[in-house]
Coordinates of C-alpha atoms and ligand atoms in Angstrom, one line a residue:
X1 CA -9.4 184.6 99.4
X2 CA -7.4 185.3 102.4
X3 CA -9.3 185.4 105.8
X4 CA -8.2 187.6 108.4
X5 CA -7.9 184.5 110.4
X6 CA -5.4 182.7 108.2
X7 CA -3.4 186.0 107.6
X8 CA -3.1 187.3 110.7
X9 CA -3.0 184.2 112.6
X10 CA -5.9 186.0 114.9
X11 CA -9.0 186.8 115.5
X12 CA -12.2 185.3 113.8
X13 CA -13.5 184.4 110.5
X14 CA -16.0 187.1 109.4
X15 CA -16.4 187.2 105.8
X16 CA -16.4 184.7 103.2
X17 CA -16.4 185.1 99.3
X18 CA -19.9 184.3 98.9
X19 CA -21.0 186.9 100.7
X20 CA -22.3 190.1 99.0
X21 CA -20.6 192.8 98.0
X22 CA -22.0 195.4 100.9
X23 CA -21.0 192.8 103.6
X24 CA -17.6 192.7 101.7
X25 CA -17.3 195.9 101.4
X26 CA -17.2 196.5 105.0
X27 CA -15.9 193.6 106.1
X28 CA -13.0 191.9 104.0
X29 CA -9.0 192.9 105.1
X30 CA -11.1 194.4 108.8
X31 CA -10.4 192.7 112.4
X32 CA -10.8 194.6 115.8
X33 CA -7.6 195.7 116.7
X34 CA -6.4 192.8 119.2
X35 CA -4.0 195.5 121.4
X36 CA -6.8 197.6 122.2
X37 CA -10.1 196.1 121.0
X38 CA -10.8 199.2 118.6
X39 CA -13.0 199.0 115.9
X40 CA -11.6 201.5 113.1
X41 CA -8.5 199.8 112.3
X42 CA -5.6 201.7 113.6
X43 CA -2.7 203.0 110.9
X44 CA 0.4 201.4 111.3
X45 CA 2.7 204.5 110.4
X46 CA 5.6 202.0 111.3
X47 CA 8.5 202.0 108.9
X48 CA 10.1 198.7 110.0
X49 CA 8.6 195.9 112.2
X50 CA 10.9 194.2 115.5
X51 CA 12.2 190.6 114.7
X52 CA 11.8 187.7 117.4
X53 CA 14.7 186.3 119.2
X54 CA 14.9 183.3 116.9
X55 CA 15.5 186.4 114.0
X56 CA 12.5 186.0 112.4
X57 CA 9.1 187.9 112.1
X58 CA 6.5 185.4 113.3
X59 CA 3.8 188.5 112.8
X60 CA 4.2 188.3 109.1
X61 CA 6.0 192.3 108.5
X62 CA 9.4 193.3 108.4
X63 CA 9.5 196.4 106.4
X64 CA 6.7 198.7 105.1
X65 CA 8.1 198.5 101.9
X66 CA 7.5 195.1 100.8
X67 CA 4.1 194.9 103.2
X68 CA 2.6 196.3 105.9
X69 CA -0.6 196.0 107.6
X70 CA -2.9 198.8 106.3
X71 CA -1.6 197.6 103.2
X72 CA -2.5 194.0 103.7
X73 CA -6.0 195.0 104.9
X74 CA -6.7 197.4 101.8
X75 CA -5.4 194.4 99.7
X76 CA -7.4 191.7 100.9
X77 CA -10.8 193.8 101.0
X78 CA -9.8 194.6 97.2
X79 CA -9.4 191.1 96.4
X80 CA -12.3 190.2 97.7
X81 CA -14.8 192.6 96.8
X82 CA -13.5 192.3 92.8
X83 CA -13.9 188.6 93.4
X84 CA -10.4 187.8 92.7
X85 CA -7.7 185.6 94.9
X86 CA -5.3 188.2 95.1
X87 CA -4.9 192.3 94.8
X88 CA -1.6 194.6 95.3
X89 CA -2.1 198.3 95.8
X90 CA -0.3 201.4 94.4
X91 CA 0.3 204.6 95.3
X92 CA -1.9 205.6 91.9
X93 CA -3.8 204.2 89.4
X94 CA -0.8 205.2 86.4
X95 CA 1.5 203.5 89.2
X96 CA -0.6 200.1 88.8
X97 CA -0.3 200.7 84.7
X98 CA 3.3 201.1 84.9
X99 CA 3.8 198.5 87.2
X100 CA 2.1 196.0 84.9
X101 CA 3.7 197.1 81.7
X102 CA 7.1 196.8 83.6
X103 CA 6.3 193.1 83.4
X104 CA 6.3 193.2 79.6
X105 CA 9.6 192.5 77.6
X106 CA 11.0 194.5 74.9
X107 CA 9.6 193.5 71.3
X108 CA 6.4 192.5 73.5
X109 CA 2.6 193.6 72.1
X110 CA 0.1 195.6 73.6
X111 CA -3.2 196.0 72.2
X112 CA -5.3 199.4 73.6
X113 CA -8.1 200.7 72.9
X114 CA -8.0 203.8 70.4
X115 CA -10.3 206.0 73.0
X116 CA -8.4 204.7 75.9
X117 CA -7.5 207.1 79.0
X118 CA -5.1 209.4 78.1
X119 CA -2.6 209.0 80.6
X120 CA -1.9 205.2 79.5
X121 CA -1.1 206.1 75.9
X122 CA 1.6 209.1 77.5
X123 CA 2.7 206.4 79.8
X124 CA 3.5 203.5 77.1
X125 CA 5.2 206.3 74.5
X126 CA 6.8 208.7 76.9
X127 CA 8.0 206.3 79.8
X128 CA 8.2 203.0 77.9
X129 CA 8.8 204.3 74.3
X130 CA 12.4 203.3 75.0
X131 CA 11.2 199.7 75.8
X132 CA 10.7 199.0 72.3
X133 CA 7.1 197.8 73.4
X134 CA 4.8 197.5 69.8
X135 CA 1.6 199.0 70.5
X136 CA -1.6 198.9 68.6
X137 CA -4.8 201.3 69.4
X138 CA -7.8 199.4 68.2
X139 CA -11.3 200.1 68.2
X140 CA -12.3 197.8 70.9
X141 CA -15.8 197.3 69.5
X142 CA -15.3 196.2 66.4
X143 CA -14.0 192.3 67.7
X144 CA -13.1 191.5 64.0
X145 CA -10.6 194.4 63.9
X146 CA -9.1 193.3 67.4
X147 CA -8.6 189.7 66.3
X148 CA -6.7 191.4 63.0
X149 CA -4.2 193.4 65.3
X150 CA -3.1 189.9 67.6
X151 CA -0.1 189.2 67.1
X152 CA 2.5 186.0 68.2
X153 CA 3.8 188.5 70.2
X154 CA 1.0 189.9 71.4
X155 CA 1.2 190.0 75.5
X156 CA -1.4 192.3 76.6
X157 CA -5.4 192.9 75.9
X158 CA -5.9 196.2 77.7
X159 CA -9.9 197.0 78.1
X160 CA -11.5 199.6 79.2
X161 CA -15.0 200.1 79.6
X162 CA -16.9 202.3 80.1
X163 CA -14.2 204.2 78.4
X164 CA -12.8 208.3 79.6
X165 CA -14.4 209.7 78.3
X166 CA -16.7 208.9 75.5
X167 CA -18.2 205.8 77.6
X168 CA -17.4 203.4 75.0
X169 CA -18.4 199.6 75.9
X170 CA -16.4 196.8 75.0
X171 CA -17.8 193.5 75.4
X172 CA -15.8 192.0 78.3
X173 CA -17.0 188.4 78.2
X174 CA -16.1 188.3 73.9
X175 CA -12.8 190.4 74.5
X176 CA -11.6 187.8 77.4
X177 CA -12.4 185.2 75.1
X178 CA -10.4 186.5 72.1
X179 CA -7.5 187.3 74.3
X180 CA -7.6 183.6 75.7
X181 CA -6.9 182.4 72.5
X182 CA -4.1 184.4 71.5
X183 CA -2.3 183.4 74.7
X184 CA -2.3 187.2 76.0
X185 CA -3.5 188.4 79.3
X186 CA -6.7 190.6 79.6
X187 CA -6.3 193.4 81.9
X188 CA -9.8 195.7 82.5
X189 CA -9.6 199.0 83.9
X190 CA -12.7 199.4 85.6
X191 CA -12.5 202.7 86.9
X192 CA -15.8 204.0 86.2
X193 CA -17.9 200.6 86.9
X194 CA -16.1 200.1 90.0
X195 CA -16.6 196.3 91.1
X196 CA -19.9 197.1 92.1
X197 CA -21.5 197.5 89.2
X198 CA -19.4 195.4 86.9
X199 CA -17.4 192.2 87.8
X200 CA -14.9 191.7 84.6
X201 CA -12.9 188.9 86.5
X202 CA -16.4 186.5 86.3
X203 CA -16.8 187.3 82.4
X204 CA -13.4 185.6 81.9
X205 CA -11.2 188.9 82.2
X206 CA -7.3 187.9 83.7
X207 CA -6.9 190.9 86.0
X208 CA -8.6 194.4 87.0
X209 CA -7.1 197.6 87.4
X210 CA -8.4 200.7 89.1
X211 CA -7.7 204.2 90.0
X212 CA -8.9 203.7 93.3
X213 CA -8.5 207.5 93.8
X214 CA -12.1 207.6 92.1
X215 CA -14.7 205.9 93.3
X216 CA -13.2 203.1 95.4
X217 CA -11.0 206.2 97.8
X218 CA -14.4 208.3 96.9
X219 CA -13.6 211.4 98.9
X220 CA -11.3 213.2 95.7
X221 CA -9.2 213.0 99.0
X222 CA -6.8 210.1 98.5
X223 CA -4.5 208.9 95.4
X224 CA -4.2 205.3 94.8
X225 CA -4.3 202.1 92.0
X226 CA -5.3 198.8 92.4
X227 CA -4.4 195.5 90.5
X228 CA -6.3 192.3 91.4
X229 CA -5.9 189.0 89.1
X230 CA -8.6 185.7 89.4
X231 CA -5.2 183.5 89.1
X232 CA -1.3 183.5 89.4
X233 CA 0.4 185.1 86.2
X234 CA 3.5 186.3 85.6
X235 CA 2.6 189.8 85.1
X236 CA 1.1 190.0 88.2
X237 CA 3.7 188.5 90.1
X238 CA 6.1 191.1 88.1
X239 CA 4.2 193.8 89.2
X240 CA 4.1 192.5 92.6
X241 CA 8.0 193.3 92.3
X242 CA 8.0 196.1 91.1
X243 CA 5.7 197.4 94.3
X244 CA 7.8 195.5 97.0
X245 CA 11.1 195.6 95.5
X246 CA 10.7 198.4 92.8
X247 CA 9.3 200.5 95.6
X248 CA 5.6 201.9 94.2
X249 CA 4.0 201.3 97.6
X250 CA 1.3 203.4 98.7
X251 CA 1.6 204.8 102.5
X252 CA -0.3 203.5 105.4
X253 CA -2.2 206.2 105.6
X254 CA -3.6 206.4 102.0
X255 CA -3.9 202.3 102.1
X256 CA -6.1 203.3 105.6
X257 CA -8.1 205.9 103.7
X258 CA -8.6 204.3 100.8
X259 CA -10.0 201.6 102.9
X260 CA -12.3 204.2 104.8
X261 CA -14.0 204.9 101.4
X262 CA -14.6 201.2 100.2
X263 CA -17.1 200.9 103.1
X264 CA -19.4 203.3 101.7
X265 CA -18.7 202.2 98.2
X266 CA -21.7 200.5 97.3
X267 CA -24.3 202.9 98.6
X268 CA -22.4 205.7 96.9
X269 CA -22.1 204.0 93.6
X270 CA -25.7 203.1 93.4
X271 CA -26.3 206.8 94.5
X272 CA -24.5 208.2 91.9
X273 CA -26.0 205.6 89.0
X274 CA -29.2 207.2 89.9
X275 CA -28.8 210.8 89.8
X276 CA -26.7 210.0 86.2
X277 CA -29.3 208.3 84.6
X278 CA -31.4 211.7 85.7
X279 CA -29.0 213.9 84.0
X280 CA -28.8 212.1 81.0
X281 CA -32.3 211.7 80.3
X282 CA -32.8 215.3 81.0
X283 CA -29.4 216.3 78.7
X284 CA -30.3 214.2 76.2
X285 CA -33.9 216.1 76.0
X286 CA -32.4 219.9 75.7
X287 CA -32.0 221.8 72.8
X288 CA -28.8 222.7 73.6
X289 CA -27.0 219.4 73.6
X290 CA -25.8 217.8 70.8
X291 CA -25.3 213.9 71.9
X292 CA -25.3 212.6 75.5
X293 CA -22.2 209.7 76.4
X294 CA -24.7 207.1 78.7
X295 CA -24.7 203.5 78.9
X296 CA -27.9 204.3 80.1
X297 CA -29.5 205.3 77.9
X298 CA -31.3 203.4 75.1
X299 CA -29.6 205.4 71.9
X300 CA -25.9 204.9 73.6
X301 CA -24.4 201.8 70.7
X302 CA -22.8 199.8 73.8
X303 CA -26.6 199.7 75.9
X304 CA -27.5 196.1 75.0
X305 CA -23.9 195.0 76.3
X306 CA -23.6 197.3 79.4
X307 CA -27.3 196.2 80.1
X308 CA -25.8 192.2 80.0
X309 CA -21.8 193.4 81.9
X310 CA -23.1 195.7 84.4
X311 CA -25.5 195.9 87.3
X312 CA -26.0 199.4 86.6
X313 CA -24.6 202.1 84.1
X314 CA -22.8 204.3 86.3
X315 CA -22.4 207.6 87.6
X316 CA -19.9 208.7 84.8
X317 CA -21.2 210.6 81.4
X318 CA -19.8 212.8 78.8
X319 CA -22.2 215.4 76.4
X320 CA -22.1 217.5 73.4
X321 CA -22.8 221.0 73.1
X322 CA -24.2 222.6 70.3
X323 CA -22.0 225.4 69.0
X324 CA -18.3 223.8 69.5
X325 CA -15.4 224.7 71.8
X326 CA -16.2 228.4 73.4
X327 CA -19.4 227.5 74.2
X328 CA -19.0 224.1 76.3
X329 CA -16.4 226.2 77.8
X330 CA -18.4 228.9 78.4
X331 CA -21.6 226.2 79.8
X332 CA -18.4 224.9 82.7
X333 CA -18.1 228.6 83.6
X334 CA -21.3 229.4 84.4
X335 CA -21.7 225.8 86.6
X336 CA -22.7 227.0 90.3
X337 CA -23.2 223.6 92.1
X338 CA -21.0 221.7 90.2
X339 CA -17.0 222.2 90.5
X340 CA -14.9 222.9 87.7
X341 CA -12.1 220.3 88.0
X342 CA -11.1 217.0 86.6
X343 CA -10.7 213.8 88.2
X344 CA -14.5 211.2 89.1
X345 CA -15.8 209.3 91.8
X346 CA -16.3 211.9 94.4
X347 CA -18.8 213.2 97.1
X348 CA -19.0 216.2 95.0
X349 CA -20.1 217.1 91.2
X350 CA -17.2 217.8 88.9
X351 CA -17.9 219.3 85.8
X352 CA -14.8 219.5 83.1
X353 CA -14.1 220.9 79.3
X354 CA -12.2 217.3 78.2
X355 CA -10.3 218.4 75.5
X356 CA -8.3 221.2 77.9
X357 CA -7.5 218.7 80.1
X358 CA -6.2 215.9 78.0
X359 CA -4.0 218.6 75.7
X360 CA -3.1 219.6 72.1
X361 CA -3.2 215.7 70.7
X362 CA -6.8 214.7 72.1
X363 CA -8.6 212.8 70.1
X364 CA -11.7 214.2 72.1
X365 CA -14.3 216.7 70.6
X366 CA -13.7 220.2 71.4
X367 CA -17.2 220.7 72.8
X368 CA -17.5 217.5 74.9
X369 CA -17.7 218.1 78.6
X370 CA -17.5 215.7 81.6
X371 CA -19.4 215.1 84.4
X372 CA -18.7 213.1 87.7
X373 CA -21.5 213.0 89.2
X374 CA -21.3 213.1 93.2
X375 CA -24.0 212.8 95.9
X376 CA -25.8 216.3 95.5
X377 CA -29.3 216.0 94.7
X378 CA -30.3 215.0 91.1
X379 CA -32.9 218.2 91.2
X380 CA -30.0 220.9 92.6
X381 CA -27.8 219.4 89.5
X382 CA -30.3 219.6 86.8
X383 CA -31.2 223.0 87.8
X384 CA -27.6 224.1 87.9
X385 CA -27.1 222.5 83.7
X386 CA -30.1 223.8 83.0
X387 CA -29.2 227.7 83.9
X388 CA -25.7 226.7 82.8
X389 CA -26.4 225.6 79.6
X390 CA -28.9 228.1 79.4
X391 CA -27.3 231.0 79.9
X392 CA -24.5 229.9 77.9
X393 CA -26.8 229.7 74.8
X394 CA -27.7 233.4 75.1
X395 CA -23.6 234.4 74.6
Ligands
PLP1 C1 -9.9 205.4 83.6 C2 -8.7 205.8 84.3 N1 -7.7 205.0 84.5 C3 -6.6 205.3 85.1 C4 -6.4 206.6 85.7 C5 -5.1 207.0 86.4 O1 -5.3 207.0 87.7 P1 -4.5 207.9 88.7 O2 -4.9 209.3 88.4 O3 -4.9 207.5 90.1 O4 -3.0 207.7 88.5 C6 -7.5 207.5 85.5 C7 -7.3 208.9 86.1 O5 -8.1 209.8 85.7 C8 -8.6 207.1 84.9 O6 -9.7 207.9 84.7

């Protein structure tokens, strides 16, 4: 890990890796400002930094682009609270995607999961189609079907888990392993575990990837994407490129917010864990719900394995309704407390019919709806679903 010390050539040492997570959290990439002693970092809004009479930049920045200091700072705390030696930032989380699969060459292999986010399977056929990338969806549970779909040419091992938005779990530690062997490079996109409640980069995984503009930004205020890698690959260092060079940097301000919101990350994560696991015992128990999507709970197939990869389950689940389509729709309408969009990982509950959002070729069940769960109270919620759901039996 980088200390502020060594990377700013000021100021003293006040994390170190082995520290937890919460001290990390608000600690890693931070220094008090040495021009004015404050303690919020300020935002360097500079575009271009002054060179020394000698010509060069003995402060480290020359142009925003290609670094800058709220960039550095979100970088480093990212590293270091995903427990990796390095981390590059995006201006989104698809940003991050693209930026890695710009790494790949054409005739290259990608293996995906078959229930992965949407937005990665309309990234790899409508913006690299043209790559002549080969691409194979697998069921990321079965481990004997993903060993039958490496290839020689296989590149990439894209994980996701829990998966958007069925909350499938893959078996990090066994998936890293059967990567390993095929010479490819695992990639995890931990979006819904966040690194606080899953660490893929100490099961053996190669790299992590998050849409920080969930639950790391946490405000729904912010976009961003993160990459951080446990050692030097060429894929990352491609994708380091293709942000300084291919121009996907995120601004100072959104690297400064983003960085706001990882200091409360591990007391809102565990907050939200909680009042999940609420909701889904109390959704799995009504009459109106068909199946509940928890790794929390003991019926979900991947609980033995989340139990093992995660500190906790998450604030992240997906349900059933009885009676199809019109009336999960109808069950979102009626939500009071919760807001109808789509998106995770903030202050507020988001409720959303899945299918709608993801379009005509979802592979997700027409009466599946989402639920973020934010930092309401776990009674207000469960009141809310049950006069939702409720009411919308009676239609
Ligand atoms: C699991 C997952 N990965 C990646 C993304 C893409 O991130 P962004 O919207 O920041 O581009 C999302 C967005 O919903 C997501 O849920």
């Amino acid at each position: 890990m980088r200390s502020p010390a060594g990377s700013h050539g000021r100021g003293a040492l006040v994390y170190s890796s082995h520290m937890h997570i919460e001290t990390l959290a608000v600690h890693a990439g931070r220094h008090t400002d040495p021009a004015t002693g404050a303690v919020a970092p300020p935002i360097h809004l500079t575009t271009t930094f002054e060179r020394a009479r000698d010509g060069q930049y003995p402060l480290g920045f020359s142009y925003a682009r290609e670094d800058n200091p709220n960039r550095r700072a979100l970088e480093e705390c990212l590293a270091a609270i995903e427990g990796g030696t390095q981390a590059l930032a995006f201006p989104s989380g698809l940003a991050a995607i693209a930026a890695l699969m710009q790494g790949l060459e054409p005739g290259d292999h990608i293996v995906a999961p078959d229930d992965v986010y949407y937005g990665l399977r309309k990234v790899i056929g409508e913006v690299f189609g043209k790559w002549q990338l080969e691409v194979s969806y697998v069921d990321m549970t079965d481990l004997d079907a993903l060993t039958a779909t490496l290839r020689p040419n296989t590149r990439l091992v894209w994980i996701e888990t829990p998966s958007n938005p069925l909350l499938k779990i893959t078996d990090l530690a066994a998936v890293a392993a059967i990567a390993r062997r095929a010479n490819a490079i695992s990639v995890c996109d931990g979006t819904f575990a966040t690194p606080i409640l899953q660490r893929p980069l100490d099961l053996g995984i190669d790299m992590v990837m998050h849409s920080t503009t969930k639950y790391i930004g946490g405000h729904s205020d912010v976009l961003g994407g993160s990459l951080a890698t446990r050692f030097d690959n060429y894929l990352f260092e491609r994708a380091r490129k293709s942000q300084q060079f291919g121009g996907a940097a995120p601004s100072p301000f959104d690297c400064w917010l983003t960085l706001r919101g990882v200091d409360t990350l591990p007391c809102r994560v565990r907050a939200q864990t909680g009042t999940a696991g609420r909701i889904a015992a109390f959704l799995e128990s009504h009459p109106a719900v068909e199946a509940v999507h928890y790794p929390g709970l003991a019926s979900h197939p991947g609980h033995a394995i989340a139990a093992r990869q995660m500190s906790g389950f998450g604030g992240m689940l997906s349900f059933q309704v009885r009676g199809g389509r019109e009336r999960a729709i109808e069950t979102v309408a009626r939500a009071a407390i919760f807001t109808r969009a789509t998106s995770l990982g903030g202050t507020h509950s988001l409720i959303e019919h899945r299918a709608s959002v993801e379009g005509p070729h979802t592979r997700t069940p027409q009466n599946l709806l989402r639920i973020s769960t934010g930092l309401e109270h776990a009674e207000d919620l469960i009141a809310d679903l049950t006069q939702a759901l409720g009411a919308a039996a009676e239609v």
